[in-house]
Amino acid sequence: GNFNGEEEARIQALRLAASLGAEYVDVELLAASRFFEGGYQLPAGTKCIMSNHDFEATPSLDVLRCKIDAMWE
């Protein structure tokens, strides 16, 4: 949630962790389309935790519902 590197480095690190057998990878909602682009699929046995972090405030219930809907797309 508070990764300080380049976005591509984060995506590559998550994909590497998955390829090495990580049970879970935590993919930020805003990076999900890039993470899964090109038809990338997680290896069998690796599950995705889709997350969204707002370190400034807690979103309203309506905003949270929209984010949850986006995570299911």
PDB file of N, CA and C in Angstrom:
ATOM      1  N   GLY A   1       0.787  -1.198   0.000  1.00  0.00           N
ATOM      2  CA  GLY A   1       0.000   0.000   0.000  1.00  0.00           C
ATOM      3  C   GLY A   1       0.833   1.267   0.000  1.00  0.00           C
ATOM      4  N   ASN A   2       2.065   1.162   0.434  1.00  0.00           N
ATOM      5  CA  ASN A   2       2.891   2.363   0.511  1.00  0.00           C
ATOM      6  C   ASN A   2       4.213   2.121  -0.214  1.00  0.00           C
ATOM      7  N   PHE A   3       4.148   1.489  -1.380  1.00  0.00           N
ATOM      8  CA  PHE A   3       5.330   1.185  -2.185  1.00  0.00           C
ATOM      9  C   PHE A   3       5.928   2.484  -2.712  1.00  0.00           C
ATOM     10  N   ASN A   4       7.218   2.653  -2.582  1.00  0.00           N
ATOM     11  CA  ASN A   4       7.856   3.905  -2.977  1.00  0.00           C
ATOM     12  C   ASN A   4       8.648   3.824  -4.275  1.00  0.00           C
ATOM     13  N   GLY A   5       8.597   2.691  -4.955  1.00  0.00           N
ATOM     14  CA  GLY A   5       9.357   2.542  -6.184  1.00  0.00           C
ATOM     15  C   GLY A   5       8.522   2.829  -7.415  1.00  0.00           C
ATOM     16  N   GLU A   6       9.090   2.528  -8.574  1.00  0.00           N
ATOM     17  CA  GLU A   6       8.393   2.697  -9.846  1.00  0.00           C
ATOM     18  C   GLU A   6       7.282   1.642  -9.963  1.00  0.00           C
ATOM     19  N   GLU A   7       6.204   2.026 -10.615  1.00  0.00           N
ATOM     20  CA  GLU A   7       5.052   1.123 -10.759  1.00  0.00           C
ATOM     21  C   GLU A   7       5.428  -0.173 -11.466  1.00  0.00           C
ATOM     22  N   GLU A   8       6.229  -0.082 -12.509  1.00  0.00           N
ATOM     23  CA  GLU A   8       6.622  -1.281 -13.242  1.00  0.00           C
ATOM     24  C   GLU A   8       7.429  -2.227 -12.353  1.00  0.00           C
ATOM     25  N   ALA A   9       8.259  -1.688 -11.481  1.00  0.00           N
ATOM     26  CA  ALA A   9       9.042  -2.525 -10.560  1.00  0.00           C
ATOM     27  C   ALA A   9       8.114  -3.251  -9.583  1.00  0.00           C
ATOM     28  N   ARG A  10       7.078  -2.567  -9.130  1.00  0.00           N
ATOM     29  CA  ARG A  10       6.128  -3.209  -8.203  1.00  0.00           C
ATOM     30  C   ARG A  10       5.404  -4.348  -8.910  1.00  0.00           C
ATOM     31  N   ILE A  11       4.957  -4.103 -10.137  1.00  0.00           N
ATOM     32  CA  ILE A  11       4.238  -5.137 -10.879  1.00  0.00           C
ATOM     33  C   ILE A  11       5.139  -6.338 -11.140  1.00  0.00           C
ATOM     34  N   GLN A  12       6.373  -6.077 -11.549  1.00  0.00           N
ATOM     35  CA  GLN A  12       7.309  -7.178 -11.799  1.00  0.00           C
ATOM     36  C   GLN A  12       7.610  -7.957 -10.523  1.00  0.00           C
ATOM     37  N   ALA A  13       7.733  -7.263  -9.395  1.00  0.00           N
ATOM     38  CA  ALA A  13       7.988  -7.943  -8.121  1.00  0.00           C
ATOM     39  C   ALA A  13       6.810  -8.844  -7.738  1.00  0.00           C
ATOM     40  N   LEU A  14       5.596  -8.365  -7.948  1.00  0.00           N
ATOM     41  CA  LEU A  14       4.420  -9.179  -7.634  1.00  0.00           C
ATOM     42  C   LEU A  14       4.327 -10.393  -8.550  1.00  0.00           C
ATOM     43  N   ARG A  15       4.608 -10.195  -9.833  1.00  0.00           N
ATOM     44  CA  ARG A  15       4.585 -11.324 -10.771  1.00  0.00           C
ATOM     45  C   ARG A  15       5.679 -12.333 -10.443  1.00  0.00           C
ATOM     46  N   LEU A  16       6.848 -11.845 -10.045  1.00  0.00           N
ATOM     47  CA  LEU A  16       7.931 -12.746  -9.657  1.00  0.00           C
ATOM     48  C   LEU A  16       7.541 -13.548  -8.423  1.00  0.00           C
ATOM     49  N   ALA A  17       6.966 -12.877  -7.435  1.00  0.00           N
ATOM     50  CA  ALA A  17       6.527 -13.579  -6.218  1.00  0.00           C
ATOM     51  C   ALA A  17       5.531 -14.673  -6.576  1.00  0.00           C
ATOM     52  N   ALA A  18       4.600 -14.362  -7.466  1.00  0.00           N
ATOM     53  CA  ALA A  18       3.616 -15.365  -7.883  1.00  0.00           C
ATOM     54  C   ALA A  18       4.304 -16.534  -8.589  1.00  0.00           C
ATOM     55  N   SER A  19       5.255 -16.231  -9.466  1.00  0.00           N
ATOM     56  CA  SER A  19       5.933 -17.300 -10.207  1.00  0.00           C
ATOM     57  C   SER A  19       6.788 -18.176  -9.296  1.00  0.00           C
ATOM     58  N   LEU A  20       7.219 -17.616  -8.158  1.00  0.00           N
ATOM     59  CA  LEU A  20       8.026 -18.383  -7.204  1.00  0.00           C
ATOM     60  C   LEU A  20       7.181 -19.135  -6.190  1.00  0.00           C
ATOM     61  N   GLY A  21       5.844 -19.046  -6.343  1.00  0.00           N
ATOM     62  CA  GLY A  21       4.958 -19.843  -5.496  1.00  0.00           C
ATOM     63  C   GLY A  21       4.294 -19.110  -4.356  1.00  0.00           C
ATOM     64  N   ALA A  22       4.279 -17.768  -4.391  1.00  0.00           N
ATOM     65  CA  ALA A  22       3.576 -17.043  -3.326  1.00  0.00           C
ATOM     66  C   ALA A  22       2.124 -17.492  -3.280  1.00  0.00           C
ATOM     67  N   GLU A  23       1.620 -17.684  -2.076  1.00  0.00           N
ATOM     68  CA  GLU A  23       0.232 -18.104  -1.931  1.00  0.00           C
ATOM     69  C   GLU A  23      -0.718 -16.964  -2.282  1.00  0.00           C
ATOM     70  N   TYR A  24      -0.324 -15.736  -1.935  1.00  0.00           N
ATOM     71  CA  TYR A  24      -1.129 -14.539  -2.211  1.00  0.00           C
ATOM     72  C   TYR A  24      -0.244 -13.421  -2.746  1.00  0.00           C
ATOM     73  N   VAL A  25      -0.796 -12.592  -3.634  1.00  0.00           N
ATOM     74  CA  VAL A  25      -0.173 -11.326  -4.002  1.00  0.00           C
ATOM     75  C   VAL A  25      -1.219 -10.232  -3.795  1.00  0.00           C
ATOM     76  N   ASP A  26      -0.782  -9.093  -3.295  1.00  0.00           N
ATOM     77  CA  ASP A  26      -1.663  -7.964  -3.002  1.00  0.00           C
ATOM     78  C   ASP A  26      -1.520  -6.950  -4.127  1.00  0.00           C
ATOM     79  N   VAL A  27      -2.557  -6.847  -4.962  1.00  0.00           N
ATOM     80  CA  VAL A  27      -2.528  -5.961  -6.124  1.00  0.00           C
ATOM     81  C   VAL A  27      -3.392  -4.742  -5.833  1.00  0.00           C
ATOM     82  N   GLU A  28      -2.789  -3.571  -5.931  1.00  0.00           N
ATOM     83  CA  GLU A  28      -3.505  -2.308  -5.739  1.00  0.00           C
ATOM     84  C   GLU A  28      -4.513  -2.127  -6.879  1.00  0.00           C
ATOM     85  N   LEU A  29      -5.733  -1.722  -6.535  1.00  0.00           N
ATOM     86  CA  LEU A  29      -6.789  -1.540  -7.534  1.00  0.00           C
ATOM     87  C   LEU A  29      -6.334  -0.667  -8.696  1.00  0.00           C
ATOM     88  N   LEU A  30      -5.636   0.415  -8.396  1.00  0.00           N
ATOM     89  CA  LEU A  30      -5.210   1.337  -9.454  1.00  0.00           C
ATOM     90  C   LEU A  30      -4.154   0.736 -10.377  1.00  0.00           C
ATOM     91  N   ALA A  31      -3.517  -0.355  -9.967  1.00  0.00           N
ATOM     92  CA  ALA A  31      -2.498  -1.007 -10.792  1.00  0.00           C
ATOM     93  C   ALA A  31      -2.995  -2.316 -11.405  1.00  0.00           C
ATOM     94  N   ALA A  32      -4.223  -2.702 -11.105  1.00  0.00           N
ATOM     95  CA  ALA A  32      -4.727  -4.015 -11.529  1.00  0.00           C
ATOM     96  C   ALA A  32      -4.746  -4.173 -13.044  1.00  0.00           C
ATOM     97  N   SER A  33      -5.165  -3.137 -13.762  1.00  0.00           N
ATOM     98  CA  SER A  33      -5.231  -3.284 -15.222  1.00  0.00           C
ATOM     99  C   SER A  33      -3.834  -3.507 -15.804  1.00  0.00           C
ATOM    100  N   ARG A  34      -2.834  -2.824 -15.253  1.00  0.00           N
ATOM    101  CA  ARG A  34      -1.456  -3.037 -15.730  1.00  0.00           C
ATOM    102  C   ARG A  34      -0.938  -4.401 -15.296  1.00  0.00           C
ATOM    103  N   PHE A  35      -1.286  -4.831 -14.092  1.00  0.00           N
ATOM    104  CA  PHE A  35      -0.823  -6.128 -13.592  1.00  0.00           C
ATOM    105  C   PHE A  35      -1.333  -7.265 -14.480  1.00  0.00           C
ATOM    106  N   PHE A  36      -2.593  -7.185 -14.891  1.00  0.00           N
ATOM    107  CA  PHE A  36      -3.203  -8.266 -15.661  1.00  0.00           C
ATOM    108  C   PHE A  36      -3.188  -8.025 -17.170  1.00  0.00           C
ATOM    109  N   GLU A  37      -2.518  -6.942 -17.636  1.00  0.00           N
ATOM    110  CA  GLU A  37      -2.523  -6.642 -19.068  1.00  0.00           C
ATOM    111  C   GLU A  37      -1.836  -7.749 -19.863  1.00  0.00           C
ATOM    112  N   GLY A  38      -2.228  -7.827 -21.111  1.00  0.00           N
ATOM    113  CA  GLY A  38      -1.657  -8.840 -21.988  1.00  0.00           C
ATOM    114  C   GLY A  38      -2.147 -10.243 -21.678  1.00  0.00           C
ATOM    115  N   GLY A  39      -3.226 -10.333 -20.906  1.00  0.00           N
ATOM    116  CA  GLY A  39      -3.781 -11.633 -20.565  1.00  0.00           C
ATOM    117  C   GLY A  39      -3.043 -12.359 -19.458  1.00  0.00           C
ATOM    118  N   TYR A  40      -2.177 -11.622 -18.713  1.00  0.00           N
ATOM    119  CA  TYR A  40      -1.437 -12.265 -17.623  1.00  0.00           C
ATOM    120  C   TYR A  40      -2.409 -12.932 -16.663  1.00  0.00           C
ATOM    121  N   GLN A  41      -2.092 -14.149 -16.282  1.00  0.00           N
ATOM    122  CA  GLN A  41      -2.890 -14.884 -15.303  1.00  0.00           C
ATOM    123  C   GLN A  41      -1.981 -15.376 -14.194  1.00  0.00           C
ATOM    124  N   LEU A  42      -2.496 -15.361 -12.998  1.00  0.00           N
ATOM    125  CA  LEU A  42      -1.729 -15.876 -11.865  1.00  0.00           C
ATOM    126  C   LEU A  42      -1.520 -17.370 -12.022  1.00  0.00           C
ATOM    127  N   PRO A  43      -0.389 -17.871 -11.567  1.00  0.00           N
ATOM    128  CA  PRO A  43      -0.178 -19.320 -11.598  1.00  0.00           C
ATOM    129  C   PRO A  43      -1.187 -20.038 -10.698  1.00  0.00           C
ATOM    130  N   ALA A  44      -1.441 -21.279 -11.011  1.00  0.00           N
ATOM    131  CA  ALA A  44      -2.326 -22.077 -10.168  1.00  0.00           C
ATOM    132  C   ALA A  44      -1.793 -22.068  -8.744  1.00  0.00           C
ATOM    133  N   GLY A  45      -2.659 -21.873  -7.797  1.00  0.00           N
ATOM    134  CA  GLY A  45      -2.264 -21.879  -6.395  1.00  0.00           C
ATOM    135  C   GLY A  45      -1.976 -20.502  -5.823  1.00  0.00           C
ATOM    136  N   THR A  46      -1.833 -19.474  -6.672  1.00  0.00           N
ATOM    137  CA  THR A  46      -1.617 -18.118  -6.186  1.00  0.00           C
ATOM    138  C   THR A  46      -2.938 -17.362  -6.259  1.00  0.00           C
ATOM    139  N   LYS A  47      -3.304 -16.738  -5.163  1.00  0.00           N
ATOM    140  CA  LYS A  47      -4.546 -15.976  -5.096  1.00  0.00           C
ATOM    141  C   LYS A  47      -4.226 -14.486  -5.060  1.00  0.00           C
ATOM    142  N   CYS A  48      -5.185 -13.694  -5.520  1.00  0.00           N
ATOM    143  CA  CYS A  48      -5.007 -12.245  -5.581  1.00  0.00           C
ATOM    144  C   CYS A  48      -5.825 -11.573  -4.479  1.00  0.00           C
ATOM    145  N   ILE A  49      -5.167 -10.729  -3.716  1.00  0.00           N
ATOM    146  CA  ILE A  49      -5.859  -9.833  -2.790  1.00  0.00           C
ATOM    147  C   ILE A  49      -5.900  -8.484  -3.503  1.00  0.00           C
ATOM    148  N   MET A  50      -7.081  -8.013  -3.836  1.00  0.00           N
ATOM    149  CA  MET A  50      -7.228  -6.716  -4.485  1.00  0.00           C
ATOM    150  C   MET A  50      -7.444  -5.696  -3.376  1.00  0.00           C
ATOM    151  N   SER A  51      -6.620  -4.647  -3.391  1.00  0.00           N
ATOM    152  CA  SER A  51      -6.704  -3.662  -2.312  1.00  0.00           C
ATOM    153  C   SER A  51      -6.709  -2.252  -2.865  1.00  0.00           C
ATOM    154  N   ASN A  52      -7.094  -1.327  -2.014  1.00  0.00           N
ATOM    155  CA  ASN A  52      -7.076   0.089  -2.357  1.00  0.00           C
ATOM    156  C   ASN A  52      -6.762   0.847  -1.083  1.00  0.00           C
ATOM    157  N   HIS A  53      -5.782   1.735  -1.158  1.00  0.00           N
ATOM    158  CA  HIS A  53      -5.322   2.446   0.031  1.00  0.00           C
ATOM    159  C   HIS A  53      -5.529   3.942  -0.125  1.00  0.00           C
ATOM    160  N   ASP A  54      -6.107   4.541   0.879  1.00  0.00           N
ATOM    161  CA  ASP A  54      -6.257   5.994   0.937  1.00  0.00           C
ATOM    162  C   ASP A  54      -5.719   6.408   2.296  1.00  0.00           C
ATOM    163  N   PHE A  55      -4.521   6.954   2.315  1.00  0.00           N
ATOM    164  CA  PHE A  55      -3.873   7.299   3.573  1.00  0.00           C
ATOM    165  C   PHE A  55      -4.320   8.649   4.107  1.00  0.00           C
ATOM    166  N   GLU A  56      -5.225   9.314   3.380  1.00  0.00           N
ATOM    167  CA  GLU A  56      -5.695  10.636   3.795  1.00  0.00           C
ATOM    168  C   GLU A  56      -7.042  10.593   4.509  1.00  0.00           C
ATOM    169  N   ALA A  57      -7.942   9.708   4.062  1.00  0.00           N
ATOM    170  CA  ALA A  57      -9.296   9.687   4.631  1.00  0.00           C
ATOM    171  C   ALA A  57      -9.953   8.344   4.355  1.00  0.00           C
ATOM    172  N   THR A  58     -11.031   8.084   5.067  1.00  0.00           N
ATOM    173  CA  THR A  58     -11.848   6.909   4.810  1.00  0.00           C
ATOM    174  C   THR A  58     -12.953   7.318   3.845  1.00  0.00           C
ATOM    175  N   PRO A  59     -13.046   6.655   2.690  1.00  0.00           N
ATOM    176  CA  PRO A  59     -14.070   7.019   1.702  1.00  0.00           C
ATOM    177  C   PRO A  59     -15.484   6.760   2.235  1.00  0.00           C
ATOM    178  N   SER A  60     -16.445   7.423   1.623  1.00  0.00           N
ATOM    179  CA  SER A  60     -17.846   7.199   1.983  1.00  0.00           C
ATOM    180  C   SER A  60     -18.246   5.776   1.600  1.00  0.00           C
ATOM    181  N   LEU A  61     -19.359   5.334   2.131  1.00  0.00           N
ATOM    182  CA  LEU A  61     -19.855   3.993   1.831  1.00  0.00           C
ATOM    183  C   LEU A  61     -20.134   3.842   0.338  1.00  0.00           C
ATOM    184  N   ASP A  62     -20.684   4.873  -0.304  1.00  0.00           N
ATOM    185  CA  ASP A  62     -20.951   4.804  -1.744  1.00  0.00           C
ATOM    186  C   ASP A  62     -19.657   4.651  -2.543  1.00  0.00           C
ATOM    187  N   VAL A  63     -18.627   5.392  -2.171  1.00  0.00           N
ATOM    188  CA  VAL A  63     -17.341   5.282  -2.855  1.00  0.00           C
ATOM    189  C   VAL A  63     -16.747   3.895  -2.642  1.00  0.00           C
ATOM    190  N   LEU A  64     -16.844   3.376  -1.425  1.00  0.00           N
ATOM    191  CA  LEU A  64     -16.335   2.024  -1.148  1.00  0.00           C
ATOM    192  C   LEU A  64     -17.068   0.987  -1.987  1.00  0.00           C
ATOM    193  N   ARG A  65     -18.376   1.136  -2.125  1.00  0.00           N
ATOM    194  CA  ARG A  65     -19.143   0.188  -2.951  1.00  0.00           C
ATOM    195  C   ARG A  65     -18.677   0.229  -4.404  1.00  0.00           C
ATOM    196  N   CYS A  66     -18.422   1.430  -4.916  1.00  0.00           N
ATOM    197  CA  CYS A  66     -17.924   1.558  -6.292  1.00  0.00           C
ATOM    198  C   CYS A  66     -16.562   0.885  -6.446  1.00  0.00           C
ATOM    199  N   LYS A  67     -15.700   1.039  -5.459  1.00  0.00           N
ATOM    200  CA  LYS A  67     -14.383   0.410  -5.508  1.00  0.00           C
ATOM    201  C   LYS A  67     -14.504  -1.112  -5.476  1.00  0.00           C
ATOM    202  N   ILE A  68     -15.391  -1.618  -4.643  1.00  0.00           N
ATOM    203  CA  ILE A  68     -15.601  -3.070  -4.573  1.00  0.00           C
ATOM    204  C   ILE A  68     -16.124  -3.587  -5.908  1.00  0.00           C
ATOM    205  N   ASP A  69     -17.065  -2.864  -6.499  1.00  0.00           N
ATOM    206  CA  ASP A  69     -17.582  -3.267  -7.823  1.00  0.00           C
ATOM    207  C   ASP A  69     -16.456  -3.301  -8.853  1.00  0.00           C
ATOM    208  N   ALA A  70     -15.590  -2.306  -8.813  1.00  0.00           N
ATOM    209  CA  ALA A  70     -14.461  -2.247  -9.758  1.00  0.00           C
ATOM    210  C   ALA A  70     -13.521  -3.430  -9.566  1.00  0.00           C
ATOM    211  N   MET A  71     -13.370  -3.876  -8.329  1.00  0.00           N
ATOM    212  CA  MET A  71     -12.477  -5.000  -8.058  1.00  0.00           C
ATOM    213  C   MET A  71     -13.010  -6.303  -8.637  1.00  0.00           C
ATOM    214  N   TRP A  72     -14.312  -6.402  -8.824  1.00  0.00           N
ATOM    215  CA  TRP A  72     -14.909  -7.618  -9.376  1.00  0.00           C
ATOM    216  C   TRP A  72     -14.888  -7.640 -10.896  1.00  0.00           C
ATOM    217  N   GLU A  73     -14.570  -6.511 -11.521  1.00  0.00           N
ATOM    218  CA  GLU A  73     -14.569  -6.455 -12.990  1.00  0.00           C
ATOM    219  C   GLU A  73     -13.403  -7.193 -13.589  1.00  0.00           C
TER     220      GLU A  73
END
